[in-house]
Amino acid sequence: MTDTAGARLDLLREGGVVPRHIAIIMDGNGRWASERGLPRSAGHQAGMGAVRETVEGCLAAGVGVLTIFAFSQENWQRPAAEIDALMALLEEYVAREASELRTQGVRVRMLGDLERLQPAARAAVDSIENRTAGGGALDLNICLSYGSRAEMVRAARLLARRVRDGEMDIDAIDEAAFAGQLLTAGWPDPDLLIRTSGEMRISNFLLWQLAYAELYVTAVLWPDFTREDLFTAVLDYQRRDRRFGRINA
Ligand code: IPE
Ligand code: IPE
Ligand code: MG
């Protein structure tokens, strides 16, 4: 850890409440690569280092849940070569990181429409979930082939089926019941959303769950994101006034 990162970590520990759940839209890999005259896949490769930094930063800061957006449903529309490179990286990530994550007590879950993955990628998903299942220090949710609208449609369908089958009364459908059918069921909503590369949009990520998240956008491109940047975002979060629609006494 750099001196500045260490100093920021000390500050955020003194500063108050650390977010229980951080969500991140990891964006800017392609631009990072083009700035260097490299293929886009080199940016994705470099982005893996930023994932490691962020996981270790969350462990150091005591964040309980980290949900990262790795591949969206819409990203299936990218050229096949880029998709293949991303899926190969997923397999590489699992091969390289699973045992270290397990040692660190990180429990990994992959959230999304995993049916669309090729068998090798699917096997990588199963492998990392199984190998890290006992982790208790940090829940790492990786959103893969994920779209929030699709997730909500799925939840509606699951509830409708339960009503149709007589397992549930229609009036029992409330916010908690709906949230209970989302892929994030059981985790608290994110307190803080970070998006890298300066884009000011949500891109179909956790639309329900982000209802009251604090938003933090940084110009840093994802491959350059370090734990120091993470701590800076948390320090910024600690200065926010979260009112949830109320007024302060
Ligand atoms: C984020 O980086 C990673 C994925 C969406 C898979 P991008 O690939 O979107 O990079 P930019 O936005 O083109 O720079
Ligand atoms: C969002 O990034 C998806 C991920 C980070 C995986 P995109 O780069 O796909 O989003 P848009 O197209 O700029 O909205
Ligand atoms: Mg992008």
PDB file of C-alpha atoms and ligand atoms in Angstrom:
ATOM      1  CA  MET A   1       0.000   0.000   0.000  1.00  0.00           C
ATOM      2  CA  THR A   2       1.296   3.493  -0.821  1.00  0.00           C
ATOM      3  CA  ASP A   3       1.756   6.097   1.933  1.00  0.00           C
ATOM      4  CA  THR A   4      -1.195   8.121   0.640  1.00  0.00           C
ATOM      5  CA  ALA A   5      -3.424   5.046   0.517  1.00  0.00           C
ATOM      6  CA  GLY A   6      -2.441   4.209   4.096  1.00  0.00           C
ATOM      7  CA  ALA A   7      -3.114   7.775   5.233  1.00  0.00           C
ATOM      8  CA  ARG A   8      -6.507   7.771   3.532  1.00  0.00           C
ATOM      9  CA  LEU A   9      -7.372   4.443   5.092  1.00  0.00           C
ATOM     10  CA  ASP A  10      -6.565   5.859   8.542  1.00  0.00           C
ATOM     11  CA  LEU A  11      -8.723   8.893   7.756  1.00  0.00           C
ATOM     12  CA  LEU A  12     -11.718   6.888   6.641  1.00  0.00           C
ATOM     13  CA  ARG A  13     -11.497   4.664   9.703  1.00  0.00           C
ATOM     14  CA  GLU A  14     -11.628   7.779  11.881  1.00  0.00           C
ATOM     15  CA  GLY A  15     -14.112   9.504   9.596  1.00  0.00           C
ATOM     16  CA  GLY A  16     -17.215   7.539  10.461  1.00  0.00           C
ATOM     17  CA  VAL A  17     -19.372   5.009   8.753  1.00  0.00           C
ATOM     18  CA  VAL A  18     -17.837   2.826   6.092  1.00  0.00           C
ATOM     19  CA  PRO A  19     -20.373   1.811   3.404  1.00  0.00           C
ATOM     20  CA  ARG A  20     -21.675  -1.682   4.002  1.00  0.00           C
ATOM     21  CA  HIS A  21     -22.083  -2.260   0.298  1.00  0.00           C
ATOM     22  CA  ILE A  22     -20.197  -0.634  -2.587  1.00  0.00           C
ATOM     23  CA  ALA A  23     -21.235  -1.127  -6.225  1.00  0.00           C
ATOM     24  CA  ILE A  24     -18.898  -0.269  -9.099  1.00  0.00           C
ATOM     25  CA  ILE A  25     -19.400   0.215 -12.826  1.00  0.00           C
ATOM     26  CA  MET A  26     -15.909  -0.622 -14.023  1.00  0.00           C
ATOM     27  CA  ASP A  27     -15.665   1.476 -17.168  1.00  0.00           C
ATOM     28  CA  GLY A  28     -12.959   2.829 -19.450  1.00  0.00           C
ATOM     29  CA  ASN A  29     -10.883  -0.236 -20.319  1.00  0.00           C
ATOM     30  CA  GLY A  30     -11.188   0.392 -24.061  1.00  0.00           C
ATOM     31  CA  ARG A  31     -10.163   4.042 -23.773  1.00  0.00           C
ATOM     32  CA  TRP A  32      -7.240   3.119 -21.528  1.00  0.00           C
ATOM     33  CA  ALA A  33      -6.015   0.748 -24.251  1.00  0.00           C
ATOM     34  CA  SER A  34      -6.546   3.159 -27.163  1.00  0.00           C
ATOM     35  CA  GLU A  35      -4.620   5.870 -25.318  1.00  0.00           C
ATOM     36  CA  ARG A  36      -1.677   3.476 -25.436  1.00  0.00           C
ATOM     37  CA  GLY A  37      -2.235   2.267 -29.006  1.00  0.00           C
ATOM     38  CA  LEU A  38      -3.133  -1.185 -27.655  1.00  0.00           C
ATOM     39  CA  PRO A  39      -6.069  -3.469 -28.538  1.00  0.00           C
ATOM     40  CA  ARG A  40      -9.163  -3.139 -26.336  1.00  0.00           C
ATOM     41  CA  SER A  41      -8.470  -6.567 -24.852  1.00  0.00           C
ATOM     42  CA  ALA A  42      -5.273  -5.171 -23.296  1.00  0.00           C
ATOM     43  CA  GLY A  43      -7.445  -2.731 -21.393  1.00  0.00           C
ATOM     44  CA  HIS A  44      -9.624  -5.528 -20.082  1.00  0.00           C
ATOM     45  CA  GLN A  45      -6.521  -7.456 -19.076  1.00  0.00           C
ATOM     46  CA  ALA A  46      -5.164  -4.446 -17.201  1.00  0.00           C
ATOM     47  CA  GLY A  47      -8.564  -4.026 -15.547  1.00  0.00           C
ATOM     48  CA  MET A  48      -8.032  -7.270 -13.646  1.00  0.00           C
ATOM     49  CA  GLY A  49      -5.345  -5.581 -11.569  1.00  0.00           C
ATOM     50  CA  ALA A  50      -7.831  -2.906 -10.583  1.00  0.00           C
ATOM     51  CA  VAL A  51     -10.271  -5.583  -9.430  1.00  0.00           C
ATOM     52  CA  ARG A  52      -7.573  -7.005  -7.158  1.00  0.00           C
ATOM     53  CA  GLU A  53      -6.779  -3.531  -5.801  1.00  0.00           C
ATOM     54  CA  THR A  54     -10.442  -2.873  -5.115  1.00  0.00           C
ATOM     55  CA  VAL A  55     -11.068  -6.198  -3.386  1.00  0.00           C
ATOM     56  CA  GLU A  56      -8.046  -5.661  -1.152  1.00  0.00           C
ATOM     57  CA  GLY A  57      -9.119  -2.086  -0.454  1.00  0.00           C
ATOM     58  CA  CYS A  58     -12.574  -3.279   0.600  1.00  0.00           C
ATOM     59  CA  LEU A  59     -11.050  -5.924   2.870  1.00  0.00           C
ATOM     60  CA  ALA A  60      -8.785  -3.315   4.471  1.00  0.00           C
ATOM     61  CA  ALA A  61     -11.612  -0.816   4.958  1.00  0.00           C
ATOM     62  CA  GLY A  62     -14.089  -3.359   6.304  1.00  0.00           C
ATOM     63  CA  VAL A  63     -16.654  -3.086   3.505  1.00  0.00           C
ATOM     64  CA  GLY A  64     -18.973  -6.111   3.678  1.00  0.00           C
ATOM     65  CA  VAL A  65     -20.277  -6.378   0.121  1.00  0.00           C
ATOM     66  CA  LEU A  66     -18.712  -5.350  -3.187  1.00  0.00           C
ATOM     67  CA  THR A  67     -20.779  -5.675  -6.372  1.00  0.00           C
ATOM     68  CA  ILE A  68     -18.935  -5.049  -9.631  1.00  0.00           C
ATOM     69  CA  PHE A  69     -20.311  -4.760 -13.146  1.00  0.00           C
ATOM     70  CA  ALA A  70     -18.084  -6.887 -15.379  1.00  0.00           C
ATOM     71  CA  PHE A  71     -20.226  -7.587 -18.447  1.00  0.00           C
ATOM     72  CA  SER A  72     -23.681  -6.322 -19.289  1.00  0.00           C
ATOM     73  CA  GLN A  73     -26.458  -7.934 -21.216  1.00  0.00           C
ATOM     74  CA  GLU A  74     -25.957  -5.163 -23.780  1.00  0.00           C
ATOM     75  CA  ASN A  75     -22.243  -6.001 -24.045  1.00  0.00           C
ATOM     76  CA  TRP A  76     -23.247  -9.178 -25.946  1.00  0.00           C
ATOM     77  CA  GLN A  77     -23.667  -6.791 -28.896  1.00  0.00           C
ATOM     78  CA  ARG A  78     -19.926  -6.123 -29.037  1.00  0.00           C
ATOM     79  CA  PRO A  79     -17.748  -7.816 -31.699  1.00  0.00           C
ATOM     80  CA  ALA A  80     -17.303 -11.548 -31.129  1.00  0.00           C
ATOM     81  CA  ALA A  81     -13.541 -11.164 -30.766  1.00  0.00           C
ATOM     82  CA  GLU A  82     -13.938  -8.769 -27.834  1.00  0.00           C
ATOM     83  CA  ILE A  83     -16.509 -11.016 -26.170  1.00  0.00           C
ATOM     84  CA  ASP A  84     -14.198 -13.996 -26.580  1.00  0.00           C
ATOM     85  CA  ALA A  85     -11.333 -12.038 -25.047  1.00  0.00           C
ATOM     86  CA  LEU A  86     -13.511 -11.072 -22.085  1.00  0.00           C
ATOM     87  CA  MET A  87     -14.649 -14.645 -21.507  1.00  0.00           C
ATOM     88  CA  ALA A  88     -11.055 -15.876 -21.721  1.00  0.00           C
ATOM     89  CA  LEU A  89     -10.186 -13.285 -19.095  1.00  0.00           C
ATOM     90  CA  LEU A  90     -12.948 -14.548 -16.849  1.00  0.00           C
ATOM     91  CA  GLU A  91     -11.404 -17.991 -17.002  1.00  0.00           C
ATOM     92  CA  GLU A  92      -7.966 -16.511 -16.369  1.00  0.00           C
ATOM     93  CA  TYR A  93      -9.285 -14.516 -13.424  1.00  0.00           C
ATOM     94  CA  VAL A  94     -10.732 -17.643 -11.848  1.00  0.00           C
ATOM     95  CA  ALA A  95      -7.578 -19.685 -12.472  1.00  0.00           C
ATOM     96  CA  ARG A  96      -5.325 -16.955 -11.073  1.00  0.00           C
ATOM     97  CA  GLU A  97      -7.335 -15.469  -8.236  1.00  0.00           C
ATOM     98  CA  ALA A  98      -9.660 -18.122  -6.790  1.00  0.00           C
ATOM     99  CA  SER A  99      -7.261 -19.583  -4.265  1.00  0.00           C
ATOM    100  CA  GLU A 100      -6.066 -16.170  -3.062  1.00  0.00           C
ATOM    101  CA  LEU A 101      -9.660 -14.961  -2.750  1.00  0.00           C
ATOM    102  CA  ARG A 102     -10.470 -18.068  -0.750  1.00  0.00           C
ATOM    103  CA  THR A 103      -7.508 -17.416   1.570  1.00  0.00           C
ATOM    104  CA  GLN A 104      -8.648 -13.827   2.022  1.00  0.00           C
ATOM    105  CA  GLY A 105     -12.148 -14.953   3.008  1.00  0.00           C
ATOM    106  CA  VAL A 106     -13.821 -13.494  -0.091  1.00  0.00           C
ATOM    107  CA  ARG A 107     -17.010 -15.253  -1.157  1.00  0.00           C
ATOM    108  CA  VAL A 108     -17.636 -14.815  -4.885  1.00  0.00           C
ATOM    109  CA  ARG A 109     -21.026 -14.938  -6.574  1.00  0.00           C
ATOM    110  CA  MET A 110     -21.760 -14.306 -10.242  1.00  0.00           C
ATOM    111  CA  LEU A 111     -25.060 -12.548 -10.929  1.00  0.00           C
ATOM    112  CA  GLY A 112     -26.711 -12.426 -14.344  1.00  0.00           C
ATOM    113  CA  ASP A 113     -28.062 -14.516 -17.167  1.00  0.00           C
ATOM    114  CA  LEU A 114     -25.377 -17.182 -16.907  1.00  0.00           C
ATOM    115  CA  GLU A 115     -27.232 -19.492 -19.314  1.00  0.00           C
ATOM    116  CA  ARG A 116     -25.793 -17.423 -22.155  1.00  0.00           C
ATOM    117  CA  LEU A 117     -22.189 -18.253 -21.232  1.00  0.00           C
ATOM    118  CA  GLN A 118     -20.185 -20.856 -23.121  1.00  0.00           C
ATOM    119  CA  PRO A 119     -19.477 -24.089 -21.180  1.00  0.00           C
ATOM    120  CA  ALA A 120     -15.883 -23.123 -20.289  1.00  0.00           C
ATOM    121  CA  ALA A 121     -16.951 -19.769 -18.859  1.00  0.00           C
ATOM    122  CA  ARG A 122     -19.842 -21.459 -17.069  1.00  0.00           C
ATOM    123  CA  ALA A 123     -17.431 -23.953 -15.532  1.00  0.00           C
ATOM    124  CA  ALA A 124     -15.196 -21.100 -14.360  1.00  0.00           C
ATOM    125  CA  VAL A 125     -18.201 -19.473 -12.669  1.00  0.00           C
ATOM    126  CA  ASP A 126     -19.143 -22.686 -10.871  1.00  0.00           C
ATOM    127  CA  SER A 127     -15.555 -23.281  -9.858  1.00  0.00           C
ATOM    128  CA  ILE A 128     -14.984 -19.899  -8.230  1.00  0.00           C
ATOM    129  CA  GLU A 129     -18.369 -19.952  -6.489  1.00  0.00           C
ATOM    130  CA  ASN A 130     -17.722 -23.399  -5.062  1.00  0.00           C
ATOM    131  CA  ARG A 131     -14.139 -22.748  -4.042  1.00  0.00           C
ATOM    132  CA  THR A 132     -14.910 -19.510  -2.237  1.00  0.00           C
ATOM    133  CA  ALA A 133     -18.267 -20.512  -0.724  1.00  0.00           C
ATOM    134  CA  GLY A 134     -16.920 -20.488   2.836  1.00  0.00           C
ATOM    135  CA  GLY A 135     -15.656 -16.883   2.756  1.00  0.00           C
ATOM    136  CA  GLY A 136     -16.879 -14.608   5.545  1.00  0.00           C
ATOM    137  CA  ALA A 137     -14.795 -11.443   5.190  1.00  0.00           C
ATOM    138  CA  LEU A 138     -16.243  -9.941   1.998  1.00  0.00           C
ATOM    139  CA  ASP A 139     -19.043 -10.869  -0.396  1.00  0.00           C
ATOM    140  CA  LEU A 140     -17.878 -10.165  -3.943  1.00  0.00           C
ATOM    141  CA  ASN A 141     -20.729 -10.149  -6.448  1.00  0.00           C
ATOM    142  CA  ILE A 142     -19.626 -10.060 -10.071  1.00  0.00           C
ATOM    143  CA  CYS A 143     -22.404  -9.014 -12.447  1.00  0.00           C
ATOM    144  CA  LEU A 144     -21.920 -10.927 -15.655  1.00  0.00           C
ATOM    145  CA  SER A 145     -24.326 -11.041 -18.582  1.00  0.00           C
ATOM    146  CA  TYR A 146     -26.350  -8.810 -16.290  1.00  0.00           C
ATOM    147  CA  GLY A 147     -29.169  -6.378 -17.055  1.00  0.00           C
ATOM    148  CA  SER A 148     -31.239  -4.771 -14.345  1.00  0.00           C
ATOM    149  CA  ARG A 149     -34.480  -4.560 -16.329  1.00  0.00           C
ATOM    150  CA  ALA A 150     -34.233  -8.255 -17.176  1.00  0.00           C
ATOM    151  CA  GLU A 151     -33.581  -8.976 -13.502  1.00  0.00           C
ATOM    152  CA  MET A 152     -36.764  -7.109 -12.552  1.00  0.00           C
ATOM    153  CA  VAL A 153     -38.853  -8.797 -15.246  1.00  0.00           C
ATOM    154  CA  ARG A 154     -37.612 -12.127 -13.935  1.00  0.00           C
ATOM    155  CA  ALA A 155     -38.622 -11.143 -10.397  1.00  0.00           C
ATOM    156  CA  ALA A 156     -42.103 -10.181 -11.598  1.00  0.00           C
ATOM    157  CA  ARG A 157     -42.448 -13.501 -13.379  1.00  0.00           C
ATOM    158  CA  LEU A 158     -41.339 -15.465 -10.307  1.00  0.00           C
ATOM    159  CA  LEU A 159     -43.882 -13.655  -8.134  1.00  0.00           C
ATOM    160  CA  ALA A 160     -46.651 -14.103 -10.707  1.00  0.00           C
ATOM    161  CA  ARG A 161     -45.932 -17.821 -10.829  1.00  0.00           C
ATOM    162  CA  ARG A 162     -46.171 -18.101  -7.041  1.00  0.00           C
ATOM    163  CA  VAL A 163     -49.514 -16.291  -7.068  1.00  0.00           C
ATOM    164  CA  ARG A 164     -50.793 -18.450  -9.920  1.00  0.00           C
ATOM    165  CA  ASP A 165     -49.765 -21.611  -8.080  1.00  0.00           C
ATOM    166  CA  GLY A 166     -51.594 -20.450  -4.968  1.00  0.00           C
ATOM    167  CA  GLU A 167     -48.404 -20.137  -2.920  1.00  0.00           C
ATOM    168  CA  MET A 168     -48.777 -16.425  -2.382  1.00  0.00           C
ATOM    169  CA  ASP A 169     -51.538 -13.870  -2.053  1.00  0.00           C
ATOM    170  CA  ILE A 170     -51.382 -11.032  -4.564  1.00  0.00           C
ATOM    171  CA  ASP A 171     -51.557  -8.482  -1.735  1.00  0.00           C
ATOM    172  CA  ALA A 172     -48.440  -9.999  -0.213  1.00  0.00           C
ATOM    173  CA  ILE A 173     -46.441  -8.536  -3.118  1.00  0.00           C
ATOM    174  CA  ASP A 174     -44.656  -5.627  -1.507  1.00  0.00           C
ATOM    175  CA  GLU A 175     -41.214  -4.070  -1.879  1.00  0.00           C
ATOM    176  CA  ALA A 176     -39.569  -6.687   0.315  1.00  0.00           C
ATOM    177  CA  ALA A 177     -41.181  -9.544  -1.625  1.00  0.00           C
ATOM    178  CA  PHE A 178     -40.018  -8.031  -4.899  1.00  0.00           C
ATOM    179  CA  ALA A 179     -36.473  -7.422  -3.648  1.00  0.00           C
ATOM    180  CA  GLY A 180     -36.486 -11.015  -2.424  1.00  0.00           C
ATOM    181  CA  GLN A 181     -36.768 -12.264  -6.011  1.00  0.00           C
ATOM    182  CA  LEU A 182     -33.887 -10.160  -7.343  1.00  0.00           C
ATOM    183  CA  LEU A 183     -30.440 -11.666  -7.875  1.00  0.00           C
ATOM    184  CA  THR A 184     -29.211  -9.542  -4.972  1.00  0.00           C
ATOM    185  CA  ALA A 185     -31.745 -10.979  -2.511  1.00  0.00           C
ATOM    186  CA  GLY A 186     -30.303 -11.115   0.985  1.00  0.00           C
ATOM    187  CA  TRP A 187     -27.752  -8.325   0.568  1.00  0.00           C
ATOM    188  CA  PRO A 188     -28.354  -4.758   1.714  1.00  0.00           C
ATOM    189  CA  ASP A 189     -28.747  -2.168  -1.070  1.00  0.00           C
ATOM    190  CA  PRO A 190     -25.517  -0.457  -2.151  1.00  0.00           C
ATOM    191  CA  ASP A 191     -24.701   2.649  -0.109  1.00  0.00           C
ATOM    192  CA  LEU A 192     -22.238   3.939  -2.670  1.00  0.00           C
ATOM    193  CA  LEU A 193     -22.068   3.584  -6.462  1.00  0.00           C
ATOM    194  CA  ILE A 194     -18.742   4.336  -8.113  1.00  0.00           C
ATOM    195  CA  ARG A 195     -18.423   4.721 -11.873  1.00  0.00           C
ATOM    196  CA  THR A 196     -15.048   5.198 -13.490  1.00  0.00           C
ATOM    197  CA  SER A 197     -14.156   6.929 -16.771  1.00  0.00           C
ATOM    198  CA  GLY A 198     -16.382   9.942 -16.172  1.00  0.00           C
ATOM    199  CA  GLU A 199     -19.611   8.579 -17.642  1.00  0.00           C
ATOM    200  CA  MET A 200     -22.686   9.976 -15.892  1.00  0.00           C
ATOM    201  CA  ARG A 201     -25.096   7.119 -16.408  1.00  0.00           C
ATOM    202  CA  ILE A 202     -26.319   3.918 -14.810  1.00  0.00           C
ATOM    203  CA  SER A 203     -26.269   1.699 -17.952  1.00  0.00           C
ATOM    204  CA  ASN A 204     -28.957  -0.732 -16.730  1.00  0.00           C
ATOM    205  CA  PHE A 205     -27.138  -1.573 -13.488  1.00  0.00           C
ATOM    206  CA  LEU A 206     -29.013  -2.310 -10.229  1.00  0.00           C
ATOM    207  CA  LEU A 207     -31.859   0.091 -11.031  1.00  0.00           C
ATOM    208  CA  TRP A 208     -33.948  -1.067  -8.082  1.00  0.00           C
ATOM    209  CA  GLN A 209     -31.120  -1.481  -5.597  1.00  0.00           C
ATOM    210  CA  LEU A 210     -29.516   1.925  -6.229  1.00  0.00           C
ATOM    211  CA  ALA A 211     -32.655   3.868  -5.220  1.00  0.00           C
ATOM    212  CA  TYR A 212     -30.811   5.713  -2.421  1.00  0.00           C
ATOM    213  CA  ALA A 213     -27.165   5.037  -3.219  1.00  0.00           C
ATOM    214  CA  GLU A 214     -24.712   7.928  -3.140  1.00  0.00           C
ATOM    215  CA  LEU A 215     -23.207   8.407  -6.601  1.00  0.00           C
ATOM    216  CA  TYR A 216     -19.506   8.963  -7.171  1.00  0.00           C
ATOM    217  CA  VAL A 217     -18.117   9.393 -10.667  1.00  0.00           C
ATOM    218  CA  THR A 218     -14.379   9.634 -11.224  1.00  0.00           C
ATOM    219  CA  ALA A 219     -12.531  10.413 -14.450  1.00  0.00           C
ATOM    220  CA  VAL A 220      -9.996   7.685 -13.641  1.00  0.00           C
ATOM    221  CA  LEU A 221     -10.157   4.888 -16.214  1.00  0.00           C
ATOM    222  CA  TRP A 222     -10.822   1.500 -14.673  1.00  0.00           C
ATOM    223  CA  PRO A 223      -7.358  -0.063 -15.272  1.00  0.00           C
ATOM    224  CA  ASP A 224      -5.813   2.891 -13.378  1.00  0.00           C
ATOM    225  CA  PHE A 225      -8.187   2.605 -10.400  1.00  0.00           C
ATOM    226  CA  THR A 226      -6.324   1.845  -7.158  1.00  0.00           C
ATOM    227  CA  ARG A 227      -7.283   1.318  -3.539  1.00  0.00           C
ATOM    228  CA  GLU A 228      -6.285   4.929  -2.996  1.00  0.00           C
ATOM    229  CA  ASP A 229      -9.054   5.946  -5.427  1.00  0.00           C
ATOM    230  CA  LEU A 230     -11.436   3.651  -3.560  1.00  0.00           C
ATOM    231  CA  PHE A 231     -10.570   5.264  -0.226  1.00  0.00           C
ATOM    232  CA  THR A 232     -10.988   8.721  -1.784  1.00  0.00           C
ATOM    233  CA  ALA A 233     -14.499   7.727  -2.878  1.00  0.00           C
ATOM    234  CA  VAL A 234     -15.333   6.434   0.598  1.00  0.00           C
ATOM    235  CA  LEU A 235     -14.025   9.639   2.206  1.00  0.00           C
ATOM    236  CA  ASP A 236     -16.262  11.612  -0.155  1.00  0.00           C
ATOM    237  CA  TYR A 237     -19.187   9.363   0.800  1.00  0.00           C
ATOM    238  CA  GLN A 238     -18.546  10.048   4.474  1.00  0.00           C
ATOM    239  CA  ARG A 239     -19.098  13.762   3.852  1.00  0.00           C
ATOM    240  CA  ARG A 240     -22.505  13.188   2.257  1.00  0.00           C
ATOM    241  CA  ASP A 241     -25.733  14.000   4.040  1.00  0.00           C
ATOM    242  CA  ARG A 242     -28.012  11.022   3.446  1.00  0.00           C
ATOM    243  CA  ARG A 243     -31.539  12.202   4.094  1.00  0.00           C
ATOM    244  CA  PHE A 244     -33.692   9.506   2.488  1.00  0.00           C
ATOM    245  CA  GLY A 245     -36.375  12.095   1.848  1.00  0.00           C
ATOM    246  CA  ARG A 246     -36.488  13.319   5.437  1.00  0.00           C
ATOM    247  CA  ILE A 247     -35.239  16.632   6.785  1.00  0.00           C
ATOM    248  CA  ASN A 248     -32.499  16.911   9.367  1.00  0.00           C
ATOM    249  CA  ALA A 249     -33.553  17.613  12.929  1.00  0.00           C
TER     250      ALA A 249
HETATM  251  C1  IPE B   1     -15.571  -1.563 -19.323  1.00  0.00           C
HETATM  252  O1  IPE B   1     -14.732  -0.957 -20.256  1.00  0.00           O
HETATM  253  C2  IPE B   1     -15.587  -3.067 -19.434  1.00  0.00           C
HETATM  254  C3  IPE B   1     -16.777  -3.609 -20.102  1.00  0.00           C
HETATM  255  C4  IPE B   1     -17.835  -2.935 -20.397  1.00  0.00           C
HETATM  256  C5  IPE B   1     -16.751  -5.011 -20.452  1.00  0.00           C
HETATM  257  P1  IPE B   1     -15.192  -0.632 -21.732  1.00  0.00           P
HETATM  258  O2  IPE B   1     -14.861  -1.802 -22.582  1.00  0.00           O
HETATM  259  O3  IPE B   1     -16.615  -0.219 -21.760  1.00  0.00           O
HETATM  260  O4  IPE B   1     -14.255   0.581 -22.085  1.00  0.00           O
HETATM  261  P2  IPE B   1     -14.630   1.931 -22.854  1.00  0.00           P
HETATM  262  O5  IPE B   1     -15.869   2.482 -22.212  1.00  0.00           O
HETATM  263  O6  IPE B   1     -14.876   1.540 -24.280  1.00  0.00           O
HETATM  264  O7  IPE B   1     -13.446   2.817 -22.685  1.00  0.00           O
HETATM  265  C1  IPE B   2     -21.304  -0.664 -18.513  1.00  0.00           C
HETATM  266  O1  IPE B   2     -20.297  -0.160 -19.322  1.00  0.00           O
HETATM  267  C2  IPE B   2     -21.153  -2.140 -18.370  1.00  0.00           C
HETATM  268  C3  IPE B   2     -19.968  -2.584 -17.641  1.00  0.00           C
HETATM  269  C4  IPE B   2     -19.119  -1.840 -17.016  1.00  0.00           C
HETATM  270  C5  IPE B   2     -19.756  -3.994 -17.622  1.00  0.00           C
HETATM  271  P1  IPE B   2     -20.545   0.133 -20.877  1.00  0.00           P
HETATM  272  O2  IPE B   2     -19.298   0.718 -21.393  1.00  0.00           O
HETATM  273  O3  IPE B   2     -21.054  -1.094 -21.535  1.00  0.00           O
HETATM  274  O4  IPE B   2     -21.723   1.191 -20.813  1.00  0.00           O
HETATM  275  P2  IPE B   2     -22.184   2.281 -21.864  1.00  0.00           P
HETATM  276  O5  IPE B   2     -22.398   1.572 -23.162  1.00  0.00           O
HETATM  277  O6  IPE B   2     -21.095   3.279 -21.963  1.00  0.00           O
HETATM  278  O7  IPE B   2     -23.418   2.860 -21.267  1.00  0.00           O
HETATM  279 MG    MG B   3     -17.556   1.544 -21.563  1.00  0.00          MG
END
